[in-house]
Amino acid sequence: MTAAVIDDSQDSEAPDTASPWTRPIAAYACLAAVCIVALHPTALAMAKTWATSSSYIHGFVVAPVALWMIMTRSRRQLSSGSILPGLLIMCVGALLWLMGRAASVSLVEQIAFVSLLIGGAGVLFGARTLKDWSFPLAFLFFMVPFGEIIIPPLQMITATSVVALLSISGGNVSLDGFFITTPAGVFEVAEACAGLNFMIAATMVAAVFAYLHFESWSKRIAFLLFAVGVAILANGLRAFLIIAVATLTKNQWTIGPDHLLVGWLFYAMVLFALISVGLKYADTVRQPQPEADGAQAPRYLITRAGIALAVIAITAAYSLFVIERPVVRAAPSSLTLLNAPGWRILPPPGNWRASLPDADRKLAATYASPDTNVYVSVGYFTHERRDAEIVTYANRAWDGDYWRKAGGASEVVYLFGQSAHTEISLLTGPERRRLAVVTAYWLDGEVYVKPWRMKLAQMKARLRGDNPAGGVIMVAASYHLHREQAVTAIRAFTVDVEPLQTWLNRNIAP
């Protein structure tokens, strides 16, 4: 009988080919999942915006692009380093998220949410890795649906650019807010024409290009700023070309779907020119070299993960048990009208009413004096809550259909015991009607004419666990050519109207 000899020396000494970064990467994936679940209102709001807005659909691809950027240029072997920078970013992000949650400012919440993800990478992978990945991780901020706050300035820049170019070319043109009048008709620089979509697209393309083709942060930032400037100028030129061609052809071309096609073809040429300029100044990019000490996975991984999870858990718990704790407060069965001696109270106008879709109670009326009329709309909220915020874009003086915002101004108005520079919305409506509207907010009896001051007061109250009642008051007046006519009427009413607290005492039981 012959014994078979089996050589198993290779199997018994099989090397461990697993990367030392496998466990940290798996731990970070779990951390990101926990962050999404624990702070799910913010994550869901971001995803909903990506899915429903053409301006932000790019949010779905930001994380994969950031991962590709890391894999493309980061070192193959990394040293982990200290957790302190990442922990500091996480703590700041957590505080910022709580502040944004308390003030119901989605933009702040979402910036903080992404900061927590970035800080979590710093905690798990270490400071050296955080530094090496800093640009791709900063790229994650493109997931935040930012930009709506700059739409009005972009509209105004576009409108003034168009008027300037038309004037230089010898055209007969005038500007009224966001409305441009030429011999071919009246053109509105609407929100969709502000150029936000193209500015975001150009900035994202420039960011990826800068990371791949520039070595220094200064050149990368300079190229990003250059891309933003080019996008703004290009949008103004695009709008000019559309209006100029429409004027020359008597509205036969570039009206309706045509101007969208022309616009995107123009944008494609601008992006090509932008990349061409970037290539002219591109650096000779060196391939990253491995660290001298080789691949070192982060030590004490369980401890690092526990610290990061603790920050997220404390943040979510404080929000749940303090900021978001239930409020049981009934709204008044009905609201009484504001008293203003010397003014007769009439039914509200049939063709204007403020947009207050989520208010718990509403009222509207016309106030008439021997000299003028004003229109008042009031919205009452039992407390601040998600999808029923007091200071929000939904609560506005125009509906976007019959009434549109044509511009804005700032005037000194005496309102409920205080005199301050107040933002005035200038609206245009059916039959070329014009309205000037003053908006004020109140919280727990205090009046605020600046939205950010109202948000700050709400944040302070909710961080303490309080959530008082509040509301919106809008006072409007008509004018023909000059807004001063409406501002004078509004001032006359606000001087005569009763104190806010007196009105609240009639409507709110002690």
Short mmCIF file of C-alpha atoms in Angstrom, two decimals:
data_model
loop_
_atom_site.label_atom_id
_atom_site.label_comp_id
_atom_site.label_asym_id
_atom_site.label_seq_id
_atom_site.Cartn_x
_atom_site.Cartn_y
_atom_site.Cartn_z
CA MET A 1 0.00 0.00 0.00
CA THR A 2 1.46 3.34 -1.04
CA ALA A 3 0.80 6.43 1.09
CA ALA A 4 -0.15 9.59 -0.77
CA VAL A 5 1.77 12.66 0.22
CA ILE A 6 -0.10 15.93 -0.05
CA ASP A 7 1.87 19.19 -0.11
CA ASP A 8 -0.26 21.76 1.70
CA SER A 9 2.51 24.16 2.52
CA GLN A 10 1.09 26.89 0.25
CA ASP A 11 -2.39 26.71 1.76
CA SER A 12 -1.19 26.71 5.33
CA GLU A 13 0.83 29.88 4.76
CA ALA A 14 -1.68 31.71 2.54
CA PRO A 15 -1.13 35.44 2.96
CA ASP A 16 -3.85 37.78 4.17
CA THR A 17 -4.57 39.92 1.14
CA ALA A 18 -7.29 41.97 2.82
CA SER A 19 -6.55 45.71 2.81
CA PRO A 20 -6.02 47.28 6.23
CA TRP A 21 -8.62 49.85 5.13
CA THR A 22 -11.42 47.34 4.60
CA ARG A 23 -12.74 47.57 8.16
CA PRO A 24 -12.54 51.39 8.38
CA ILE A 25 -14.38 51.72 5.08
CA ALA A 26 -17.09 49.31 6.25
CA ALA A 27 -17.30 51.21 9.55
CA TYR A 28 -17.72 54.51 7.70
CA ALA A 29 -20.49 53.06 5.55
CA CYS A 30 -22.32 52.04 8.74
CA LEU A 31 -21.69 55.48 10.27
CA ALA A 32 -23.13 57.22 7.19
CA ALA A 33 -26.17 54.94 7.30
CA VAL A 34 -26.73 55.71 11.00
CA CYS A 35 -26.40 59.44 10.30
CA ILE A 36 -28.98 59.21 7.51
CA VAL A 37 -31.42 57.30 9.73
CA ALA A 38 -30.90 59.41 12.86
CA LEU A 39 -31.19 62.71 10.99
CA HIS A 40 -33.60 61.38 8.40
CA PRO A 41 -35.77 64.53 8.07
CA THR A 42 -32.79 66.37 6.61
CA ALA A 43 -31.67 63.48 4.40
CA LEU A 44 -35.20 62.96 3.06
CA ALA A 45 -35.66 66.68 2.40
CA MET A 46 -32.46 66.75 0.36
CA ALA A 47 -33.42 63.64 -1.62
CA LYS A 48 -36.92 65.00 -2.26
CA THR A 49 -35.47 68.22 -3.64
CA TRP A 50 -33.10 66.28 -5.91
CA ALA A 51 -36.00 64.24 -7.25
CA THR A 52 -38.44 67.11 -7.80
CA SER A 53 -36.28 70.04 -8.92
CA SER A 54 -34.40 70.20 -12.18
CA SER A 55 -31.99 72.65 -10.56
CA TYR A 56 -30.76 70.06 -8.05
CA ILE A 57 -31.06 66.68 -9.75
CA HIS A 58 -27.26 66.60 -9.78
CA GLY A 59 -27.42 65.79 -6.06
CA PHE A 60 -27.80 62.09 -6.87
CA VAL A 61 -24.37 61.91 -8.54
CA VAL A 62 -22.31 64.09 -6.17
CA ALA A 63 -21.27 61.30 -3.79
CA PRO A 64 -20.27 58.86 -6.59
CA VAL A 65 -18.24 61.62 -8.27
CA ALA A 66 -16.53 62.46 -4.97
CA LEU A 67 -15.65 58.77 -4.51
CA TRP A 68 -14.27 58.63 -8.04
CA MET A 69 -12.16 61.72 -7.33
CA ILE A 70 -10.74 60.06 -4.21
CA MET A 71 -9.90 56.87 -6.09
CA THR A 72 -8.38 58.80 -8.98
CA ARG A 73 -5.84 60.96 -7.19
CA SER A 74 -5.55 59.93 -3.55
CA ARG A 75 -2.59 57.98 -2.24
CA ARG A 76 -2.84 54.22 -2.47
CA GLN A 77 -1.37 53.89 1.03
CA LEU A 78 -2.47 56.25 3.76
CA SER A 79 -1.62 57.04 7.34
CA SER A 80 -4.55 57.71 9.60
CA GLY A 81 -3.47 60.34 12.15
CA SER A 82 -5.40 62.08 14.92
CA ILE A 83 -9.18 62.11 15.27
CA LEU A 84 -9.31 65.67 16.67
CA PRO A 85 -9.84 67.63 13.41
CA GLY A 86 -12.63 65.28 12.35
CA LEU A 87 -14.19 65.37 15.82
CA LEU A 88 -14.13 69.18 15.82
CA ILE A 89 -15.88 69.24 12.42
CA MET A 90 -18.50 66.79 13.73
CA CYS A 91 -19.17 68.83 16.88
CA VAL A 92 -19.50 72.07 14.90
CA GLY A 93 -21.75 70.28 12.40
CA ALA A 94 -23.92 68.88 15.19
CA LEU A 95 -24.35 72.30 16.81
CA LEU A 96 -25.09 73.87 13.43
CA TRP A 97 -27.64 71.16 12.66
CA LEU A 98 -29.46 71.77 15.95
CA MET A 99 -29.49 75.52 15.29
CA GLY A 100 -30.84 75.02 11.78
CA ARG A 101 -33.43 72.55 13.04
CA ALA A 102 -34.57 74.95 15.76
CA ALA A 103 -34.85 77.84 13.31
CA SER A 104 -36.40 75.65 10.56
CA VAL A 105 -33.71 76.73 8.10
CA SER A 106 -33.27 73.77 5.77
CA LEU A 107 -30.13 75.16 4.15
CA VAL A 108 -28.31 75.30 7.50
CA GLU A 109 -29.53 71.81 8.41
CA GLN A 110 -28.30 70.35 5.15
CA ILE A 111 -24.89 72.04 5.28
CA ALA A 112 -24.51 70.71 8.82
CA PHE A 113 -25.60 67.23 7.73
CA VAL A 114 -22.88 67.08 5.07
CA SER A 115 -20.38 68.47 7.61
CA LEU A 116 -21.19 65.56 9.92
CA LEU A 117 -20.45 63.10 7.12
CA ILE A 118 -17.15 64.85 6.38
CA GLY A 119 -16.22 65.02 10.05
CA GLY A 120 -17.09 61.35 10.45
CA ALA A 121 -14.54 60.52 7.75
CA GLY A 122 -11.97 62.48 9.71
CA VAL A 123 -12.75 60.60 12.92
CA LEU A 124 -12.64 57.12 11.39
CA PHE A 125 -9.82 57.59 8.89
CA GLY A 126 -7.75 60.21 10.73
CA ALA A 127 -6.40 63.70 10.15
CA ARG A 128 -3.87 62.81 7.44
CA THR A 129 -6.49 61.05 5.37
CA LEU A 130 -8.91 63.93 5.95
CA LYS A 131 -6.30 66.32 4.56
CA ASP A 132 -5.58 64.10 1.56
CA TRP A 133 -9.29 63.80 0.76
CA SER A 134 -10.18 67.40 1.63
CA PHE A 135 -11.14 68.53 -1.89
CA PRO A 136 -13.35 65.53 -2.77
CA LEU A 137 -14.97 65.71 0.67
CA ALA A 138 -15.65 69.43 0.20
CA PHE A 139 -17.21 68.51 -3.16
CA LEU A 140 -19.95 66.74 -1.15
CA PHE A 141 -21.42 70.17 -0.33
CA PHE A 142 -22.84 70.17 -3.86
CA MET A 143 -25.42 67.73 -2.44
CA VAL A 144 -26.93 70.68 -0.58
CA PRO A 145 -29.73 72.33 -2.62
CA PHE A 146 -28.28 75.79 -2.16
CA GLY A 147 -28.81 78.82 -4.35
CA GLU A 148 -32.45 79.88 -3.98
CA ILE A 149 -31.44 82.74 -1.71
CA ILE A 150 -29.34 84.27 -4.50
CA ILE A 151 -32.00 83.98 -7.22
CA PRO A 152 -33.32 87.58 -6.78
CA PRO A 153 -29.80 89.09 -7.07
CA LEU A 154 -29.12 86.89 -10.10
CA GLN A 155 -32.39 88.06 -11.66
CA MET A 156 -31.41 91.68 -11.12
CA ILE A 157 -27.88 91.16 -12.49
CA THR A 158 -29.33 89.48 -15.57
CA ALA A 159 -31.94 92.20 -16.10
CA THR A 160 -29.48 95.07 -15.74
CA SER A 161 -26.97 93.29 -18.01
CA VAL A 162 -29.60 92.86 -20.71
CA VAL A 163 -30.69 96.49 -20.50
CA ALA A 164 -27.07 97.68 -20.67
CA LEU A 165 -26.31 95.53 -23.73
CA LEU A 166 -29.53 96.56 -25.49
CA SER A 167 -28.78 100.22 -24.78
CA ILE A 168 -25.24 99.86 -26.17
CA SER A 169 -26.63 98.25 -29.33
CA GLY A 170 -28.93 101.24 -29.80
CA GLY A 171 -32.20 99.63 -28.78
CA ASN A 172 -35.10 101.41 -27.14
CA VAL A 173 -35.36 99.66 -23.77
CA SER A 174 -36.54 100.31 -20.21
CA LEU A 175 -36.32 98.33 -16.99
CA ASP A 176 -38.97 98.03 -14.28
CA GLY A 177 -37.86 95.61 -11.61
CA PHE A 178 -37.48 92.27 -13.39
CA PHE A 179 -39.49 93.40 -16.44
CA ILE A 180 -37.74 94.63 -19.60
CA THR A 181 -39.74 96.61 -22.17
CA THR A 182 -38.59 96.72 -25.81
CA PRO A 183 -40.45 97.51 -29.06
CA ALA A 184 -41.24 93.77 -29.27
CA GLY A 185 -43.05 93.74 -25.92
CA VAL A 186 -42.42 93.14 -22.24
CA PHE A 187 -40.00 90.39 -21.18
CA GLU A 188 -39.81 89.07 -17.64
CA VAL A 189 -36.53 87.85 -16.17
CA ALA A 190 -38.24 85.08 -14.23
CA GLU A 191 -36.64 82.93 -11.54
CA ALA A 192 -35.96 80.22 -14.13
CA CYS A 193 -34.02 82.80 -16.17
CA ALA A 194 -31.74 83.79 -13.29
CA GLY A 195 -29.10 81.30 -14.44
CA LEU A 196 -28.85 79.33 -11.21
CA ASN A 197 -28.93 75.95 -12.99
CA PHE A 198 -26.06 76.84 -15.27
CA MET A 199 -24.03 78.44 -12.48
CA ILE A 200 -24.25 75.25 -10.41
CA ALA A 201 -23.43 73.05 -13.41
CA ALA A 202 -20.46 75.22 -14.40
CA THR A 203 -19.14 75.29 -10.84
CA MET A 204 -19.38 71.50 -10.48
CA VAL A 205 -17.60 70.92 -13.79
CA ALA A 206 -14.96 73.46 -12.80
CA ALA A 207 -14.49 71.78 -9.41
CA VAL A 208 -13.81 68.36 -10.93
CA PHE A 209 -11.52 69.89 -13.55
CA ALA A 210 -9.62 71.91 -10.92
CA TYR A 211 -9.04 68.84 -8.76
CA LEU A 212 -7.69 66.80 -11.65
CA HIS A 213 -5.59 69.49 -13.36
CA PHE A 214 -4.40 71.93 -10.67
CA GLU A 215 -2.04 71.17 -7.81
CA SER A 216 -2.49 74.19 -5.54
CA TRP A 217 -5.59 75.21 -3.64
CA SER A 218 -5.13 78.82 -4.75
CA LYS A 219 -5.38 77.88 -8.43
CA ARG A 220 -8.35 75.62 -7.77
CA ILE A 221 -10.26 78.34 -5.91
CA ALA A 222 -9.35 80.93 -8.53
CA PHE A 223 -10.68 78.68 -11.29
CA LEU A 224 -13.92 78.10 -9.37
CA LEU A 225 -14.43 81.85 -8.94
CA PHE A 226 -13.64 82.33 -12.62
CA ALA A 227 -16.27 79.73 -13.51
CA VAL A 228 -18.90 81.47 -11.37
CA GLY A 229 -18.15 84.82 -13.02
CA VAL A 230 -18.27 83.30 -16.49
CA ALA A 231 -21.61 81.62 -15.71
CA ILE A 232 -23.17 84.90 -14.52
CA LEU A 233 -21.89 86.85 -17.52
CA ALA A 234 -22.90 84.09 -19.92
CA ASN A 235 -26.45 84.03 -18.60
CA GLY A 236 -26.76 87.78 -19.09
CA LEU A 237 -25.45 87.44 -22.64
CA ARG A 238 -27.84 84.54 -23.32
CA ALA A 239 -30.83 86.59 -22.14
CA PHE A 240 -29.66 89.55 -24.24
CA LEU A 241 -29.40 87.42 -27.38
CA ILE A 242 -32.87 85.94 -26.84
CA ILE A 243 -34.51 89.35 -26.36
CA ALA A 244 -32.49 90.95 -29.16
CA VAL A 245 -33.41 88.22 -31.67
CA ALA A 246 -37.04 88.30 -30.54
CA THR A 247 -37.09 92.06 -31.02
CA LEU A 248 -35.47 91.93 -34.47
CA THR A 249 -37.73 89.12 -35.70
CA LYS A 250 -40.88 90.49 -34.04
CA ASN A 251 -41.18 87.48 -31.74
CA GLN A 252 -40.89 84.90 -34.50
CA TRP A 253 -37.74 83.24 -33.09
CA THR A 254 -36.49 82.23 -29.65
CA ILE A 255 -39.93 82.43 -28.11
CA GLY A 256 -41.38 79.45 -26.27
CA PRO A 257 -39.42 76.17 -26.50
CA ASP A 258 -36.93 77.72 -28.95
CA HIS A 259 -35.22 79.83 -26.32
CA LEU A 260 -34.57 76.76 -24.13
CA LEU A 261 -32.78 74.96 -26.98
CA VAL A 262 -30.81 78.09 -27.89
CA GLY A 263 -29.92 78.59 -24.24
CA TRP A 264 -28.51 75.10 -23.70
CA LEU A 265 -26.54 75.18 -26.96
CA PHE A 266 -25.07 78.47 -25.83
CA TYR A 267 -24.25 77.03 -22.40
CA ALA A 268 -22.50 74.05 -24.02
CA MET A 269 -20.23 76.42 -25.95
CA VAL A 270 -19.48 78.37 -22.77
CA LEU A 271 -18.50 75.17 -20.92
CA PHE A 272 -16.24 74.18 -23.80
CA ALA A 273 -14.57 77.60 -23.66
CA LEU A 274 -14.23 77.33 -19.87
CA ILE A 275 -12.46 73.96 -20.09
CA SER A 276 -10.24 75.27 -22.90
CA VAL A 277 -9.08 78.14 -20.70
CA GLY A 278 -8.48 75.73 -17.83
CA LEU A 279 -6.36 73.42 -19.99
CA LYS A 280 -4.20 76.35 -21.00
CA TYR A 281 -3.18 76.91 -17.38
CA ALA A 282 -3.28 73.29 -16.19
CA ASP A 283 -0.41 71.94 -14.11
CA THR A 284 1.60 68.82 -14.85
CA VAL A 285 -0.10 66.65 -12.28
CA ARG A 286 2.17 64.25 -10.45
CA GLN A 287 0.85 60.84 -9.54
CA PRO A 288 0.53 60.62 -5.75
CA GLN A 289 3.22 58.58 -4.04
CA PRO A 290 2.51 56.17 -1.20
CA GLU A 291 3.38 57.28 2.31
CA ALA A 292 6.82 56.17 3.43
CA ASP A 293 5.45 54.23 6.38
CA GLY A 294 3.12 52.20 4.20
CA ALA A 295 -0.55 51.52 4.74
CA GLN A 296 -1.58 51.96 8.34
CA ALA A 297 -5.19 51.41 9.18
CA PRO A 298 -6.57 53.62 11.96
CA ARG A 299 -5.94 52.26 15.44
CA TYR A 300 -8.70 51.83 18.01
CA LEU A 301 -11.35 51.65 15.28
CA ILE A 302 -14.13 50.66 17.68
CA THR A 303 -13.36 53.62 19.93
CA ARG A 304 -13.29 56.01 16.97
CA ALA A 305 -16.59 54.68 15.66
CA GLY A 306 -18.14 54.91 19.13
CA ILE A 307 -17.15 58.56 19.49
CA ALA A 308 -18.59 59.47 16.08
CA LEU A 309 -21.81 57.56 16.78
CA ALA A 310 -22.13 59.27 20.17
CA VAL A 311 -22.04 62.71 18.54
CA ILE A 312 -24.79 61.72 16.12
CA ALA A 313 -26.89 60.05 18.83
CA ILE A 314 -26.69 63.06 21.19
CA THR A 315 -27.64 65.40 18.34
CA ALA A 316 -30.66 63.32 17.33
CA ALA A 317 -31.80 62.87 20.94
CA TYR A 318 -31.63 66.60 21.75
CA SER A 319 -33.64 67.36 18.63
CA LEU A 320 -36.27 64.74 19.46
CA PHE A 321 -36.76 65.50 23.14
CA VAL A 322 -36.16 69.26 23.23
CA ILE A 323 -36.57 70.95 19.84
CA GLU A 324 -39.24 68.66 18.39
CA ARG A 325 -41.19 67.84 21.51
CA PRO A 326 -44.96 67.90 20.88
CA VAL A 327 -46.88 71.15 21.35
CA VAL A 328 -50.55 70.98 22.32
CA ARG A 329 -51.99 74.42 21.70
CA ALA A 330 -55.33 75.13 20.08
CA ALA A 331 -55.76 77.94 17.59
CA PRO A 332 -58.44 80.56 18.24
CA SER A 333 -61.78 79.57 16.76
CA SER A 334 -61.62 82.78 14.72
CA LEU A 335 -59.54 85.93 14.56
CA THR A 336 -60.85 89.42 15.19
CA LEU A 337 -59.74 92.21 12.90
CA LEU A 338 -57.12 94.77 13.83
CA ASN A 339 -58.54 98.08 15.01
CA ALA A 340 -57.36 101.28 13.33
CA PRO A 341 -59.14 104.47 14.46
CA GLY A 342 -60.25 106.58 11.52
CA TRP A 343 -60.29 103.65 9.10
CA ARG A 344 -63.43 101.86 7.91
CA ILE A 345 -63.17 98.07 7.66
CA LEU A 346 -64.41 96.66 4.35
CA PRO A 347 -64.32 93.20 2.75
CA PRO A 348 -60.93 92.11 1.36
CA PRO A 349 -60.17 92.80 -2.30
CA GLY A 350 -61.33 90.14 -4.69
CA ASN A 351 -58.17 90.05 -6.78
CA TRP A 352 -55.40 90.01 -4.15
CA ARG A 353 -54.84 87.87 -1.11
CA ALA A 354 -51.52 87.00 0.51
CA SER A 355 -50.29 83.42 0.10
CA LEU A 356 -50.47 81.83 3.58
CA PRO A 357 -51.14 78.17 2.76
CA ASP A 358 -50.19 76.58 6.10
CA ALA A 359 -51.46 79.14 8.61
CA ASP A 360 -53.77 77.75 11.32
CA ARG A 361 -56.01 80.80 11.05
CA LYS A 362 -56.23 83.58 8.46
CA LEU A 363 -58.00 86.86 8.05
CA ALA A 364 -58.03 89.58 5.41
CA ALA A 365 -59.71 92.96 5.10
CA THR A 366 -59.62 96.31 3.34
CA TYR A 367 -59.10 99.42 5.46
CA ALA A 368 -60.40 102.65 3.96
CA SER A 369 -59.69 106.23 4.99
CA PRO A 370 -60.94 109.41 3.33
CA ASP A 371 -57.67 109.56 1.36
CA THR A 372 -56.65 105.99 0.54
CA ASN A 373 -57.12 102.26 0.99
CA VAL A 374 -54.81 99.54 2.29
CA TYR A 375 -55.21 95.78 2.28
CA VAL A 376 -54.28 93.61 5.25
CA SER A 377 -53.70 89.86 5.43
CA VAL A 378 -52.86 88.03 8.68
CA GLY A 379 -51.76 84.45 9.26
CA TYR A 380 -51.75 82.90 12.74
CA PHE A 381 -49.64 79.85 13.66
CA THR A 382 -50.07 77.97 16.94
CA HIS A 383 -46.39 77.00 16.81
CA GLU A 384 -43.49 76.49 14.42
CA ARG A 385 -43.33 73.01 12.88
CA ARG A 386 -42.16 71.22 9.79
CA ASP A 387 -44.26 72.07 6.72
CA ALA A 388 -45.91 74.92 8.66
CA GLU A 389 -43.12 77.42 9.16
CA ILE A 390 -43.84 81.07 9.81
CA VAL A 391 -40.92 82.52 7.86
CA THR A 392 -40.87 80.59 4.62
CA TYR A 393 -41.03 81.23 0.89
CA ALA A 394 -44.59 79.87 0.83
CA ASN A 395 -45.79 82.76 3.01
CA ARG A 396 -45.49 85.62 0.57
CA ALA A 397 -47.45 88.47 -0.93
CA TRP A 398 -47.63 87.08 -4.48
CA ASP A 399 -49.02 83.83 -5.87
CA GLY A 400 -46.73 83.52 -8.89
CA ASP A 401 -49.66 83.35 -11.32
CA TYR A 402 -51.80 86.48 -11.27
CA TRP A 403 -49.40 88.41 -9.07
CA ARG A 404 -45.63 88.37 -9.51
CA LYS A 405 -42.79 90.09 -7.74
CA ALA A 406 -41.35 92.85 -9.90
CA GLY A 407 -38.72 94.09 -7.48
CA GLY A 408 -38.08 95.32 -3.99
CA ALA A 409 -37.18 98.41 -2.01
CA SER A 410 -36.34 99.44 1.53
CA GLU A 411 -38.26 102.19 3.31
CA VAL A 412 -38.56 103.40 6.89
CA VAL A 413 -41.95 102.34 8.22
CA TYR A 414 -43.37 102.74 11.74
CA LEU A 415 -44.96 99.43 12.61
CA PHE A 416 -46.35 98.25 15.95
CA GLY A 417 -44.21 100.49 18.11
CA GLN A 418 -40.96 100.46 16.17
CA SER A 419 -39.60 102.45 13.27
CA ALA A 420 -37.09 100.67 11.05
CA HIS A 421 -35.95 100.13 7.50
CA THR A 422 -38.40 97.59 6.15
CA GLU A 423 -38.27 95.48 3.00
CA ILE A 424 -41.08 96.35 0.59
CA SER A 425 -42.12 93.89 -2.12
CA LEU A 426 -43.24 95.50 -5.38
CA LEU A 427 -45.78 93.40 -7.24
CA THR A 428 -47.31 93.51 -10.68
CA GLY A 429 -50.68 91.94 -11.41
CA PRO A 430 -53.62 91.81 -13.80
CA GLU A 431 -54.25 94.88 -15.95
CA ARG A 432 -50.80 96.28 -15.06
CA ARG A 433 -51.84 96.85 -11.47
CA ARG A 434 -49.09 97.53 -8.95
CA LEU A 435 -48.91 96.80 -5.24
CA ALA A 436 -46.36 97.64 -2.57
CA VAL A 437 -46.42 95.20 0.34
CA VAL A 438 -44.83 95.38 3.79
CA THR A 439 -44.42 92.08 5.66
CA ALA A 440 -43.91 91.78 9.41
CA TYR A 441 -43.67 88.76 11.70
CA TRP A 442 -44.51 88.28 15.34
CA LEU A 443 -43.46 85.69 17.90
CA ASP A 444 -44.79 85.58 21.44
CA GLY A 445 -45.91 89.21 21.17
CA GLU A 446 -42.65 90.56 19.73
CA VAL A 447 -42.66 92.09 16.23
CA TYR A 448 -39.89 91.51 13.69
CA VAL A 449 -39.55 93.22 10.31
CA LYS A 450 -36.38 91.34 9.40
CA PRO A 451 -36.93 87.64 8.62
CA TRP A 452 -33.50 86.67 9.96
CA ARG A 453 -34.28 88.31 13.32
CA MET A 454 -37.48 86.31 13.49
CA LYS A 455 -35.56 83.10 12.71
CA LEU A 456 -32.99 83.94 15.38
CA ALA A 457 -35.73 84.44 17.98
CA GLN A 458 -37.35 81.13 17.01
CA MET A 459 -34.01 79.34 17.22
CA LYS A 460 -33.31 80.64 20.73
CA ALA A 461 -36.79 79.69 21.92
CA ARG A 462 -36.78 76.17 20.48
CA LEU A 463 -33.27 75.39 21.70
CA ARG A 464 -34.66 76.09 25.19
CA GLY A 465 -37.56 73.73 24.53
CA ASP A 466 -40.10 76.52 23.99
CA ASN A 467 -42.22 76.95 20.87
CA PRO A 468 -44.45 80.03 21.16
CA ALA A 469 -47.23 81.09 18.83
CA GLY A 470 -46.46 83.50 16.01
CA GLY A 471 -47.68 84.79 12.72
CA VAL A 472 -47.39 86.97 9.63
CA ILE A 473 -48.95 90.36 8.92
CA MET A 474 -48.91 91.90 5.43
CA VAL A 475 -50.03 95.44 4.62
CA ALA A 476 -50.41 96.37 0.94
CA ALA A 477 -51.39 99.46 -1.04
CA SER A 478 -51.84 100.18 -4.73
CA TYR A 479 -49.79 102.60 -6.79
CA HIS A 480 -49.52 103.60 -10.44
CA LEU A 481 -46.12 104.98 -11.37
CA HIS A 482 -44.31 105.75 -8.15
CA ARG A 483 -44.21 103.45 -5.13
CA GLU A 484 -44.05 106.45 -2.77
CA GLN A 485 -47.84 106.74 -3.18
CA ALA A 486 -48.30 103.25 -1.72
CA VAL A 487 -45.63 103.72 0.95
CA THR A 488 -47.41 106.87 2.17
CA ALA A 489 -50.69 104.97 2.46
CA ILE A 490 -49.02 102.09 4.36
CA ARG A 491 -47.35 104.53 6.76
CA ALA A 492 -50.65 106.27 7.43
CA PHE A 493 -52.26 102.95 8.38
CA THR A 494 -49.41 101.57 10.48
CA VAL A 495 -49.30 104.75 12.56
CA ASP A 496 -53.02 104.43 13.40
CA VAL A 497 -53.29 100.67 13.95
CA GLU A 498 -53.59 99.37 17.51
CA PRO A 499 -50.63 97.77 19.34
CA LEU A 500 -50.07 94.15 18.40
CA GLN A 501 -50.31 92.95 22.00
CA THR A 502 -53.76 94.51 22.33
CA TRP A 503 -54.92 92.54 19.30
CA LEU A 504 -53.31 89.34 20.60
CA ASN A 505 -55.03 89.71 23.97
CA ARG A 506 -58.39 89.70 22.22
CA ASN A 507 -57.58 86.59 20.24
CA ILE A 508 -55.52 84.42 22.56
CA ALA A 509 -56.87 83.13 25.84
CA PRO A 510 -54.49 83.56 28.80
#
